[in-house]
Short mmCIF file of C-alpha atoms in Angstrom, two decimals:
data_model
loop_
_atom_site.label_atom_id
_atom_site.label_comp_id
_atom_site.label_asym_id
_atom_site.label_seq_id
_atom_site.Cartn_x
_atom_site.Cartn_y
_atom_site.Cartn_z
CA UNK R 234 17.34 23.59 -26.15
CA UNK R 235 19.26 23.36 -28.99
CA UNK R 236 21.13 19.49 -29.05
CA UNK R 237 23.97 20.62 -32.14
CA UNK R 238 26.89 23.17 -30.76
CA UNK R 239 29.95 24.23 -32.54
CA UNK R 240 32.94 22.81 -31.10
CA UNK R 241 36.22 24.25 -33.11
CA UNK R 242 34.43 27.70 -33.22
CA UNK R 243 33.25 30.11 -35.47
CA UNK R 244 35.39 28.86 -38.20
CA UNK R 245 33.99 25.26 -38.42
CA UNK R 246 30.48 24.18 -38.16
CA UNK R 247 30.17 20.68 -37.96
CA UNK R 248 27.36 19.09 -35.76
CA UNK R 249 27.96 17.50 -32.67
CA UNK R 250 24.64 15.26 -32.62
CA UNK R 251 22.49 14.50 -29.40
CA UNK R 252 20.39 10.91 -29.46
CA UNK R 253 17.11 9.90 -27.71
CA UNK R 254 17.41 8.70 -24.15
CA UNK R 255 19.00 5.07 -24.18
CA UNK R 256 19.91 4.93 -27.10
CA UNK R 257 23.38 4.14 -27.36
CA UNK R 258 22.67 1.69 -24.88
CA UNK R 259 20.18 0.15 -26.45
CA UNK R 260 21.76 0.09 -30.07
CA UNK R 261 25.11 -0.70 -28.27
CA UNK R 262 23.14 -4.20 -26.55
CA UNK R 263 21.30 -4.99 -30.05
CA UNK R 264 24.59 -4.78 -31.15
CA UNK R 265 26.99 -7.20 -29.34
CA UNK R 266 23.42 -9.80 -29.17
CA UNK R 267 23.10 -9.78 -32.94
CA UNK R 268 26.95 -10.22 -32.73
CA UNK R 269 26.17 -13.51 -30.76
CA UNK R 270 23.29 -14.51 -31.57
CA UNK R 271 23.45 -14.44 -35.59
CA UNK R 272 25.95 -16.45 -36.79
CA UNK R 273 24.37 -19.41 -35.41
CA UNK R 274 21.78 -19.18 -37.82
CA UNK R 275 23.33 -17.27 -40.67
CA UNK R 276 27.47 -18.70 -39.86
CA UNK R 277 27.99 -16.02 -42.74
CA UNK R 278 26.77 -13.19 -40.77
CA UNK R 279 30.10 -13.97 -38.44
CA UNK R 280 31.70 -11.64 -41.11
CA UNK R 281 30.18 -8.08 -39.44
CA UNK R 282 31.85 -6.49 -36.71
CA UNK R 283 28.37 -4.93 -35.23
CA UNK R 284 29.99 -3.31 -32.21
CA UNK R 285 32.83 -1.82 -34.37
CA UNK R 286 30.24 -0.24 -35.99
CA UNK R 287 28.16 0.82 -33.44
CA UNK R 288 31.86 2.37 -32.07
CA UNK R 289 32.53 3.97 -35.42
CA UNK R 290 29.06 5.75 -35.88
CA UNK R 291 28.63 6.94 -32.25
CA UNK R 292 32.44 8.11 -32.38
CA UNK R 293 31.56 10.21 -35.53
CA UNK R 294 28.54 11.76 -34.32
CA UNK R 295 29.41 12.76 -30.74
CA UNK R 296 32.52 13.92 -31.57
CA UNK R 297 33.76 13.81 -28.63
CA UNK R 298 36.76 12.10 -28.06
CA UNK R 299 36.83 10.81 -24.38
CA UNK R 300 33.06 9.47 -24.89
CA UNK R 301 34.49 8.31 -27.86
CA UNK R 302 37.35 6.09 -26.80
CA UNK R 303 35.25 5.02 -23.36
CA UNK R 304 32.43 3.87 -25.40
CA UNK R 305 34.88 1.84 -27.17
CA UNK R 306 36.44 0.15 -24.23
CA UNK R 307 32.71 -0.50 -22.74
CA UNK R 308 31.54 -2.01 -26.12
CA UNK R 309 35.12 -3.88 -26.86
CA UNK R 310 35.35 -5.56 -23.20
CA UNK R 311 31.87 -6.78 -23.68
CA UNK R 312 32.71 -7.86 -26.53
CA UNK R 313 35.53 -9.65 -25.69
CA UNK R 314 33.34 -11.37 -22.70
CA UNK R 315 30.55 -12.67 -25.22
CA UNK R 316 33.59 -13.97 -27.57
CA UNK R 317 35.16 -16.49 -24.90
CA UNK R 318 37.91 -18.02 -23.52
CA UNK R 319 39.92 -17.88 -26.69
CA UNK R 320 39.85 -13.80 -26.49
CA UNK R 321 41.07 -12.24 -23.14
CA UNK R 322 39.64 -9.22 -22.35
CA UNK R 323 40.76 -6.53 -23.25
CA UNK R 324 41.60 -7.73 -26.67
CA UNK R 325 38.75 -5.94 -28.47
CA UNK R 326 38.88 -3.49 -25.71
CA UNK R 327 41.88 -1.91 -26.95
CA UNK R 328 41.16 -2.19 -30.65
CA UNK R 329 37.72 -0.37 -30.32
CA UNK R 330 38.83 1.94 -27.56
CA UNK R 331 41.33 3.64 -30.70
CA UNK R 332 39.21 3.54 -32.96
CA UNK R 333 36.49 5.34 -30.57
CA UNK R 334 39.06 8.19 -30.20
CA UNK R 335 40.12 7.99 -33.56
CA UNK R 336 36.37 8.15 -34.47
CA UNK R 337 35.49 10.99 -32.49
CA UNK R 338 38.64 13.15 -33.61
CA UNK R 339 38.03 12.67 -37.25
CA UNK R 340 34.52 12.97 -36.43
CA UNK R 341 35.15 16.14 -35.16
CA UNK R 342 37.01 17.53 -38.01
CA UNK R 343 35.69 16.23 -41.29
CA UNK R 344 31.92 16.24 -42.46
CA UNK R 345 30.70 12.41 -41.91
CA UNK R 346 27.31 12.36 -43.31
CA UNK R 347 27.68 11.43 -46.97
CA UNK R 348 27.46 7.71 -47.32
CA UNK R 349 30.36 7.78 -49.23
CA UNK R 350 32.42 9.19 -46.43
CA UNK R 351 30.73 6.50 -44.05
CA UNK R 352 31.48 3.59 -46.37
CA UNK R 353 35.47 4.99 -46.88
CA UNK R 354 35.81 5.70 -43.27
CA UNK R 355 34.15 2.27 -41.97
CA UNK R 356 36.86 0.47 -44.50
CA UNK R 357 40.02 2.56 -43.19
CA UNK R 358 38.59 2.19 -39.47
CA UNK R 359 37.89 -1.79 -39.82
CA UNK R 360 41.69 -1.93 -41.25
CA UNK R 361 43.16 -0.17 -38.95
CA UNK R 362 40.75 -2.38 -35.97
CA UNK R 363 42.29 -5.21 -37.68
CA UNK R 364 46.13 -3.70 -37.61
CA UNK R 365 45.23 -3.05 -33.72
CA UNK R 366 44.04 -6.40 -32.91
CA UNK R 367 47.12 -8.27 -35.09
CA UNK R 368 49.58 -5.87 -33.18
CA UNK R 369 47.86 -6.81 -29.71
CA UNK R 370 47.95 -10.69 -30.19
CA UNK R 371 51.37 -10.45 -31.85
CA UNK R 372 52.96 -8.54 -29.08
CA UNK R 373 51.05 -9.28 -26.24
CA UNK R 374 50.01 -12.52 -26.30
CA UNK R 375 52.57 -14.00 -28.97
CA UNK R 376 49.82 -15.61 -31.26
CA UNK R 377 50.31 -15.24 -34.64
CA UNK R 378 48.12 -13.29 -36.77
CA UNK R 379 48.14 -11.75 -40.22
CA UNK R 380 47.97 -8.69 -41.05
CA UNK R 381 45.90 -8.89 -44.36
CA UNK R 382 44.14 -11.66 -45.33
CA UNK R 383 41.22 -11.49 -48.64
CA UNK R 384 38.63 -12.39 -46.35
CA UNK R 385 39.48 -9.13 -44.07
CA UNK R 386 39.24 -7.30 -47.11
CA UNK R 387 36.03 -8.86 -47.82
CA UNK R 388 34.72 -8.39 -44.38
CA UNK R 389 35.77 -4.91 -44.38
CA UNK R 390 33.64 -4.22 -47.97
CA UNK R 391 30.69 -6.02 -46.25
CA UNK R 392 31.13 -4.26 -43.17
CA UNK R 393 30.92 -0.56 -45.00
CA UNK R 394 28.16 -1.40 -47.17
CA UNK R 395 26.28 -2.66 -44.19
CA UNK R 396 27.49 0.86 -42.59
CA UNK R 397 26.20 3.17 -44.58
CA UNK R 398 22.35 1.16 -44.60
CA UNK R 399 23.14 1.06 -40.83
CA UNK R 400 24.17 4.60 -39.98
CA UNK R 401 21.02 5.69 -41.70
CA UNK R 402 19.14 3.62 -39.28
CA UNK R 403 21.15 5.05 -36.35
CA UNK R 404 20.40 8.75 -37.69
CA UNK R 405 16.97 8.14 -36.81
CA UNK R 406 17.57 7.79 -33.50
CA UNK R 407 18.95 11.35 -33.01
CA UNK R 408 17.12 13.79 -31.87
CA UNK R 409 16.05 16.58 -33.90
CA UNK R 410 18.05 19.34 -34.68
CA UNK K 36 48.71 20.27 -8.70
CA UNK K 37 49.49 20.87 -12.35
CA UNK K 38 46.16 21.11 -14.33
CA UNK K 39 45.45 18.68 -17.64
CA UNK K 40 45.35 21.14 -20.75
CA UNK K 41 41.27 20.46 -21.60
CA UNK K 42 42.65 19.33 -25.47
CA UNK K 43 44.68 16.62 -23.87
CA UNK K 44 42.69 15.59 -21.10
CA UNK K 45 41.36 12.90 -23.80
CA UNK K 46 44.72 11.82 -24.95
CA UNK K 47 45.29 11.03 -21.03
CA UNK K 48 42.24 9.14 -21.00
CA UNK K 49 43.32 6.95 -23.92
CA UNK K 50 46.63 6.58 -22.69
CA UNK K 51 44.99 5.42 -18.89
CA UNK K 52 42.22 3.21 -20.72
CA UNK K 53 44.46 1.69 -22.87
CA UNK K 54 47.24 0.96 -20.11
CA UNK K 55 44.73 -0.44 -17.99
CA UNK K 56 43.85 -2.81 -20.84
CA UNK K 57 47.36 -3.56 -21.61
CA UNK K 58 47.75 -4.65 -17.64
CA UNK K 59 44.30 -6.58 -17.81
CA UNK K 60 45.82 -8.42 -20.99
CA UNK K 61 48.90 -9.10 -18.97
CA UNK K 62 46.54 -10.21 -15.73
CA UNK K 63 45.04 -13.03 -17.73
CA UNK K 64 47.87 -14.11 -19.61
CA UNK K 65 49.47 -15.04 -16.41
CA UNK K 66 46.50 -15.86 -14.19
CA UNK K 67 43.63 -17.86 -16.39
CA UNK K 68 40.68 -17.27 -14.04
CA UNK K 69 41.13 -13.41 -14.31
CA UNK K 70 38.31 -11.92 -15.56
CA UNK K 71 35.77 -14.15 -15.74
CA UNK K 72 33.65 -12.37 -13.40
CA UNK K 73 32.87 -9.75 -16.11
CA UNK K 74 32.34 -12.50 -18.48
CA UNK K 75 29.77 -13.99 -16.22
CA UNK K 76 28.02 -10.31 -15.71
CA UNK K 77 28.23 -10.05 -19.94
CA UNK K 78 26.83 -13.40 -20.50
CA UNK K 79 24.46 -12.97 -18.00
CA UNK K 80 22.85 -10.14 -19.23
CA UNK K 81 22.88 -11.08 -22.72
CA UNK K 82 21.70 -14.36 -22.90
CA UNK K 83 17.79 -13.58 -21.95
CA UNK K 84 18.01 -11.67 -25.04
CA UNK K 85 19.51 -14.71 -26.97
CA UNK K 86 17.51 -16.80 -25.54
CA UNK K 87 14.68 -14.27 -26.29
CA UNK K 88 15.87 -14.33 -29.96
CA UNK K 89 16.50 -17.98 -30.39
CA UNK K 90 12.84 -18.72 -29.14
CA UNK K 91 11.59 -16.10 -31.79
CA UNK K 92 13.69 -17.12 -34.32
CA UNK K 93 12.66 -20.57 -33.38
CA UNK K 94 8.61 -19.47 -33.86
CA UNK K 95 9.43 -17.64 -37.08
CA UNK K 96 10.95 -20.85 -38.86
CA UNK K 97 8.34 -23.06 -37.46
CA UNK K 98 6.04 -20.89 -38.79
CA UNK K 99 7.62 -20.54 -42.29
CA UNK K 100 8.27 -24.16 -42.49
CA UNK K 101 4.64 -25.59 -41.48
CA UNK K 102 2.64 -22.74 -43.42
CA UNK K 103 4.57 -21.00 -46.11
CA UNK K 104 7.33 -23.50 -47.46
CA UNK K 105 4.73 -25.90 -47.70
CA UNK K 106 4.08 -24.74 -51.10
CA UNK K 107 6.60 -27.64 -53.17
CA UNK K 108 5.77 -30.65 -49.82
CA UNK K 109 3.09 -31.89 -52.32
CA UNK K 110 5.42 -32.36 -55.43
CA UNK K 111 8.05 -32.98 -53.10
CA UNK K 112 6.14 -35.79 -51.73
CA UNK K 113 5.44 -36.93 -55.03
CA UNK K 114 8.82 -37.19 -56.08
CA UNK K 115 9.77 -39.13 -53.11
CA UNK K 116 7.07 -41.36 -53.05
CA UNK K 117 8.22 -42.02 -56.91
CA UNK K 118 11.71 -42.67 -55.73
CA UNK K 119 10.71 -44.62 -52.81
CA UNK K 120 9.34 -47.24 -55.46
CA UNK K 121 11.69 -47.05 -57.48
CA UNK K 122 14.21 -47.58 -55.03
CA UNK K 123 12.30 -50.78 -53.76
CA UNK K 124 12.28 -52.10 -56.79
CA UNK K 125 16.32 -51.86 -56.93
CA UNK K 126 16.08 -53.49 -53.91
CA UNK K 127 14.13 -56.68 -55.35
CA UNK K 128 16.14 -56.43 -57.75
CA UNK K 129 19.18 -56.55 -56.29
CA UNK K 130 18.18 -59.27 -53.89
CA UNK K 131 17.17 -61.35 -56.46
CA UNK K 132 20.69 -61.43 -58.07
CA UNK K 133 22.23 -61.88 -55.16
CA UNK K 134 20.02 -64.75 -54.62
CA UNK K 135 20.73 -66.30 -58.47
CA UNK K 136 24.52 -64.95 -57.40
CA UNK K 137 24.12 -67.83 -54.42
CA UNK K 138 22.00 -70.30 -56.43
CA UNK K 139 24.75 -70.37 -59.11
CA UNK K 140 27.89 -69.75 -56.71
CA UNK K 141 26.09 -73.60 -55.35
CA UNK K 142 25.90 -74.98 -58.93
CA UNK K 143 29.21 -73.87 -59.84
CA UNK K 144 30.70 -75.77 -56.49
CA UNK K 145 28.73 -78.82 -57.30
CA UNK K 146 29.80 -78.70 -60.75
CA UNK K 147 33.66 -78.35 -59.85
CA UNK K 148 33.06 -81.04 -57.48
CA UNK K 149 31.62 -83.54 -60.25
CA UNK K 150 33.93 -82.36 -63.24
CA UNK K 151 34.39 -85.76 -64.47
CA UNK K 152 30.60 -86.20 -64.53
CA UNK K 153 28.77 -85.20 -68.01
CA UNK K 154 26.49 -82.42 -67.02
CA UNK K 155 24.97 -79.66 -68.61
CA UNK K 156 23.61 -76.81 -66.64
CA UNK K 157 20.54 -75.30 -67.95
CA UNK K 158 17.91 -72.79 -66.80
CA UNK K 159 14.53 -73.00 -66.13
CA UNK K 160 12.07 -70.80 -68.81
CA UNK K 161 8.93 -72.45 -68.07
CA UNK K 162 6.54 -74.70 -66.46
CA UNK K 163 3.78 -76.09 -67.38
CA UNK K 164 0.63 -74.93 -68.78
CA UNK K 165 -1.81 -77.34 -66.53
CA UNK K 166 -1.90 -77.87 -63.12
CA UNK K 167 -2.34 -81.52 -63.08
CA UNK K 168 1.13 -82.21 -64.45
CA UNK K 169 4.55 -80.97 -62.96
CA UNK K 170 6.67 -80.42 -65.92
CA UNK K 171 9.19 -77.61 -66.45
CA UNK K 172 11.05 -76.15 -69.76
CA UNK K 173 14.78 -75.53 -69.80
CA UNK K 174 16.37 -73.37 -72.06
CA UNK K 175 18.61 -76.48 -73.79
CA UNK K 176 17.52 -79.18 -76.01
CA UNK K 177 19.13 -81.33 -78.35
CA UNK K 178 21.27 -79.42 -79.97
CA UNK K 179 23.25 -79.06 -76.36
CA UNK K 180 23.24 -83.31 -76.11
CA UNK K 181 19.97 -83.52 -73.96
CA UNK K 182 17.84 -86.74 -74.63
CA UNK K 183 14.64 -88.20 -72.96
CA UNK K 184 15.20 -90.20 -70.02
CA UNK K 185 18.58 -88.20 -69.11
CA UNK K 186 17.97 -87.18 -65.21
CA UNK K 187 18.18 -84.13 -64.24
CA UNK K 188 19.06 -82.69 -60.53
CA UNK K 189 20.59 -80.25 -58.55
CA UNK K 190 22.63 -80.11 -55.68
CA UNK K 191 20.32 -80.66 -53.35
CA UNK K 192 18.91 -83.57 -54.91
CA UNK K 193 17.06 -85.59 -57.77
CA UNK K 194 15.04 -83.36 -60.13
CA UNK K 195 13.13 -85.18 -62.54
CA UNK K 196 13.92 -86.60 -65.97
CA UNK K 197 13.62 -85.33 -69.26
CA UNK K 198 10.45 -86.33 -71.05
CA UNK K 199 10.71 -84.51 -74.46
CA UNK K 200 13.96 -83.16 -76.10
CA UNK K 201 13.64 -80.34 -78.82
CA UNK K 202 15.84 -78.54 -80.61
CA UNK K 203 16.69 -75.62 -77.66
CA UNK K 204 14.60 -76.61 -74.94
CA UNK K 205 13.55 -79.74 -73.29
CA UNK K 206 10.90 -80.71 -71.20
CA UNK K 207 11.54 -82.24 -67.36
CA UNK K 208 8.66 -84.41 -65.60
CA UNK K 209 9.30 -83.26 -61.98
CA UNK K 210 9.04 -86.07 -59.46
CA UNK K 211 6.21 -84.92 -57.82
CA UNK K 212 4.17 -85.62 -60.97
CA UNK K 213 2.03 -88.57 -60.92
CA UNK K 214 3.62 -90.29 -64.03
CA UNK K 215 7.26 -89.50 -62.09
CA UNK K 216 9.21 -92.24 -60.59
CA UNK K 217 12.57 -93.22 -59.29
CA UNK K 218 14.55 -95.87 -58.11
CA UNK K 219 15.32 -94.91 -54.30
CA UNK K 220 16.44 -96.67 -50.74
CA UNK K 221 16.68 -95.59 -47.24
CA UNK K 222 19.87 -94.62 -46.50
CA UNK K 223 19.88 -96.75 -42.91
CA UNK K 224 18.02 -100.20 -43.82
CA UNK K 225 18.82 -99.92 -47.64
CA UNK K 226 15.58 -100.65 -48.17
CA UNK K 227 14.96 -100.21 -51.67
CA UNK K 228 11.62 -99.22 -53.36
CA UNK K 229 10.34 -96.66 -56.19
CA UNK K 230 9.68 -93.09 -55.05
CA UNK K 231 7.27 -91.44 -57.33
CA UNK K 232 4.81 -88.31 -57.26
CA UNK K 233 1.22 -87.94 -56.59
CA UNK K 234 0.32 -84.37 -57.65
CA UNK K 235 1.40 -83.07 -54.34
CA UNK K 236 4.25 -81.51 -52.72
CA UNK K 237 5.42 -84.69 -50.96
CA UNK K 238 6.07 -87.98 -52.62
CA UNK K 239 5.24 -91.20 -52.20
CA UNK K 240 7.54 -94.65 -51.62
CA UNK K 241 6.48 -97.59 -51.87
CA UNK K 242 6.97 -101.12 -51.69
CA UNK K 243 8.56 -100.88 -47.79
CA UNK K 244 6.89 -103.63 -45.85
CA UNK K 245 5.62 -103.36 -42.74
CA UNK K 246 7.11 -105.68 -40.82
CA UNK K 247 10.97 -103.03 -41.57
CA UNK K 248 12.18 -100.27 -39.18
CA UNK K 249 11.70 -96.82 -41.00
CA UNK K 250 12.45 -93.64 -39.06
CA UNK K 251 10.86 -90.53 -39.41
CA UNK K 252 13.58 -88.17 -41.24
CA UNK K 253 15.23 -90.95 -42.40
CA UNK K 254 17.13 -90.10 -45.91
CA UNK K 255 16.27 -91.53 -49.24
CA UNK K 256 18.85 -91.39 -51.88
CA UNK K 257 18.53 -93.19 -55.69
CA UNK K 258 19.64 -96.70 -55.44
CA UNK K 259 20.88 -96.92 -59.23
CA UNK K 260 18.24 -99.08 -60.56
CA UNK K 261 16.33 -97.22 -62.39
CA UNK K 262 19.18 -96.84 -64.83
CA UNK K 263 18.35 -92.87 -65.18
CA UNK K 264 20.39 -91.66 -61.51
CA UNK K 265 23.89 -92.55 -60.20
CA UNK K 266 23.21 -94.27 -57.18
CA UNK K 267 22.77 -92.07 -53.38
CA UNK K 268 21.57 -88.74 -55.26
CA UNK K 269 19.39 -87.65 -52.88
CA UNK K 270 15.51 -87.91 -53.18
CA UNK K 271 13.93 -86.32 -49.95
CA UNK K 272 13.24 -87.33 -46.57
CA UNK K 273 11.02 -89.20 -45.15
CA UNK K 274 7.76 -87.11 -43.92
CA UNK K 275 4.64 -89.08 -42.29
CA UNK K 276 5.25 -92.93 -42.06
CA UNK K 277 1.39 -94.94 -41.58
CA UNK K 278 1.43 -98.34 -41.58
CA UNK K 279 -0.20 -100.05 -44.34
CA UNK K 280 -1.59 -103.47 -46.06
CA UNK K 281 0.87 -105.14 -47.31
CA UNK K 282 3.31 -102.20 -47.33
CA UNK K 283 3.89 -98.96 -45.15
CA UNK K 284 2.36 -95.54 -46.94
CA UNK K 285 5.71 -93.59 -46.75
CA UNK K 286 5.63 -89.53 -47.25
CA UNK K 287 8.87 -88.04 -48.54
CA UNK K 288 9.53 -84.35 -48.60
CA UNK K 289 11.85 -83.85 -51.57
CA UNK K 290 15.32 -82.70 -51.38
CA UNK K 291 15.26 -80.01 -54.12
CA UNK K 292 13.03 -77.45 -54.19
CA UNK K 293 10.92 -78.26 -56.93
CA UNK K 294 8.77 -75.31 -56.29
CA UNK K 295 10.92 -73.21 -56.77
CA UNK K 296 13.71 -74.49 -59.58
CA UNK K 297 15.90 -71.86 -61.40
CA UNK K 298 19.14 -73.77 -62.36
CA UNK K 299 19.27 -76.97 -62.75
CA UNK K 300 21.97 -80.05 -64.26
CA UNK K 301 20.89 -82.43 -66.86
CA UNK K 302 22.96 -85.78 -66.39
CA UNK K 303 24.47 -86.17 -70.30
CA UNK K 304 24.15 -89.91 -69.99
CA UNK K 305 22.88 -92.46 -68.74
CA UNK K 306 25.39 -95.25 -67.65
CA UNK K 307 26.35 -95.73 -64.06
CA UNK K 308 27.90 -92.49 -62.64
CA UNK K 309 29.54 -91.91 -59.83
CA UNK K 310 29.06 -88.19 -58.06
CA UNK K 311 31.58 -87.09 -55.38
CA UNK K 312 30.85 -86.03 -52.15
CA UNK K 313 30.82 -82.02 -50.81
CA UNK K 314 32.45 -81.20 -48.29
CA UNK K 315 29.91 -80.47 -45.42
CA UNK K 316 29.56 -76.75 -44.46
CA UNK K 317 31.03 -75.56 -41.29
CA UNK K 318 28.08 -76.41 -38.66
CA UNK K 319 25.46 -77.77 -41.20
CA UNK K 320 24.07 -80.98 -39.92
CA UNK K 321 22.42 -81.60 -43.24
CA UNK K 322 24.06 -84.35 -45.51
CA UNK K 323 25.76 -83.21 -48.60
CA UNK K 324 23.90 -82.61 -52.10
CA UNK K 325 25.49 -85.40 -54.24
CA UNK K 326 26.34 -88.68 -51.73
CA UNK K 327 29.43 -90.69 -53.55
CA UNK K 328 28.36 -93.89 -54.82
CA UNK K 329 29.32 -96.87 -54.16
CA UNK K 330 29.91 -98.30 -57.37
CA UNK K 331 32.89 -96.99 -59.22
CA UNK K 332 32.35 -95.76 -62.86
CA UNK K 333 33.20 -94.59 -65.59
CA UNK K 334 31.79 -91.33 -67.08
CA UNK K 335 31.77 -91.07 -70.35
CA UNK K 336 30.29 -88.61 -73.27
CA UNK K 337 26.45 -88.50 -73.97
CA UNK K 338 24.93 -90.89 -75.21
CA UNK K 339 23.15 -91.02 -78.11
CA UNK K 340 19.32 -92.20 -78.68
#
């Protein structure tokens, strides 16, 4: 069996990547309990967005937009239950479920396997999580929220170094081609 | 039915995911309790793992701590053990000025009290070098206007006398010293008799017949006649009373604490004085240091040998 196929055709070749049984569930769970469970013993550690990495590198290997965007909303709403009252569900739902599709669809398009690629594309995604969750709070729930501050820009440097280190980890758990 | 184009069969899906997120946004902003069953499902399910994690987390750090950051506990005992002592020390230290703070915070009132009174306060720098006599060195002699015989107290009570004047120090007999006497009475009877030392921590009066009523506790104060201590400066108490032939063996516990003298006033002369009393402190039963005497006088500046 072969687990890469050619989805835009003869003309592109880009790899749409199969993973070991569980695995996204299992990642996905290590995921959101790190999320938790870290930052009560390293408070710094509250700067990585785990899950909206775990969105970002599963969007850009499966390539497939709808598993894309519904891994999102699975991973976001459980995130939003773990981060509690103060977030309503859906919050991080929404956010992740967009950048799932967007993941997938670039995925799908441009070659995402150079760490330099990962670390750009982790940046522009954790902005543009960040524009999505401002815009949600702002219009939906009328709580104000900046757009930019310098520790999102921070956060979103620490978040695509730890990307790149962490996708390589993730590759691993593909099967082999 | 009009079929979904397959290419935007996802943009549908994002559209209907996202909408449905939108309304569950809109759920819980207007009913609170929306929702929380998924949060209790999500918490559920991850907190064995936390739990799981905190407990290993938990071993690992135990495990660091008690075995491999033990490395610096030795010096690090060390150094606390070093500042432990030297912090106790601080502590003495610090106690003991706040006790000389109190000693001399009590001279200073007397002093204020008695301004008219020539007095001299001076320090204690020594003692003496046998056991068998109870002398004591203060730090001012002549040159400050001490002479023999001048008596010296504090505010608790008679002293001693001076014995030898130099040029910066002088040398006080303390009462308790066998050679020490001084004119005293009892306060109630006015009973008067000479109060003098026998080597030991309590002195001895004498010269109280028998056939007189003496109470146990009973105050002695100087009566004035020994020429050396305004009159009702008080001398002790009285201790152990036994009757004796001719006269009663009276034990008096002295009012200063000759045992422990840091401060003390010499008396710059030695004509008639009169001392004024203190006013008692709030809920002390005990008399005050310096009794007034009876006799009016006049103080006046040193005298001269």
């Amino acid at each position: 069996m072969n687990d890469t196929y050619d989805i835009r055709g003869s003309e592109l070749h880009i790899e749409v990547h199969k993973f070991r049984a569980g695995a996204i569930i299992l990642a996905t769970a290590f995921a959101l309990v790190l999320q938790a469970f870290l930052p009560i013993y390293f408070p710094k550690a509250s700067i990585l967005d785990l899950p909206l990495l775990i969105v970002i590198y599963f969007g850009l290997s499966r390539r497939n937009p709808s598993t894309g965007l519904l891994l999102g909303m699975v991973i976001g709403i459980l995130q939003d239950s773990l981060s509690g009252p103060t977030v309503p569900l859906g919050l991080y739902g929404i956010a992740k479920t967009l950048i799932g599709y967007l993941a997938s669809s670039i995925g799908a398009r441009l070659d995402t396997e150079h760490p330099a690629a990962r670390f750009a594309l982790t940046i522009a995604f954790f902005a543009v999580h960040q524009g999505i969750i401002a815009l949600t709070r702002r219009l939906l729930l009328s709580q104000p929220e900046p757009w930019f501050t310098m520790h999102l820009g921070v956060a979103a440097l620490v978040n695509a170094v730890v990307a790149v280190f962490l996708f390589l980890l993730l590759d691993r758990l593909r099967k082999p081609s | 039915m009009v079929g979904i184009p397959s290419r935007h069969r996802s943009i549908f899906l994002l559209g209907g995911v996202v909408l449905l997120q939108v309304l569950l946004l809109a759920v819980q902003i207007k009913r609170d309790s929306q929702g929380r069953l998924i949060r209790v499902w999500t918490v559920g399910a991850v907190s064995p793992f936390e739990r799981a994690g905190a407990h290993g987390v938990s071993h690992i750090r135990d495990t660091w701590n008690h075995y491999f950051a033990l490395q610096n506990t030795s010096r690090e005992n060390e150094e606390l053990k070093r500042e432990n002592g030297a912090l106790k020390l601080e502590i003495t230290q610090l106690q003991s000025k706040a006790g000389e703070a109190d000693r001399l915070a009590a001279l200073l009132k007397f002093r204020q009290t008695n301004v008219d009174v020539p007095m001299i306060s001076a320090r204690v720098i020594g003692g003496s070098a046998d056991s068998a006599s109870q002398t004591i060195y203060l730090d001012r002699g002549e040159r400050d206007g001490i002479r023999r015989n001048m008596g010296v107290i504090t505010p608790d009570g008679v002293v001693g006398k001076v014995i030898e004047s130099y040029k910066d120090t002088a040398q006080v007999l303390l009462l308790t010293d066998k050679d020490s006497g001084v004119g005293a009475m009892l306060v109630e009877s006015r009973l008067q008799g000479p109060v003098g030392g026998t080597g030991e921590p309590l002195l001895i009066m004498k010269y109280i017949p028998n056939d007189d009523n003496v109470n146990s506790g009973e105050r002695v104060v100087t009566s004035g006649m020994d020429r050396i201590f305004p009159r009702d400066l008080p001398v002790g108490t009285i201790a152990e009373i036994k009757p004796g032939i001719p006269f009663k063996q009276l034990r008096v516990k002295p009012a200063a604490s000759l045992e422990r003298l840091e401060e003390v006033f010499v008396l710059l002369t030695m004509k008639p004085l009169e001392l004024k009393q203190e006013p008692p402190a709030p809920g002390s039963a005990a008399p005050s240091a310096a009794a007034p005497s009876a006799a009016a006088t006049n103080p006046s500046q040193p005298e001269k040998p």
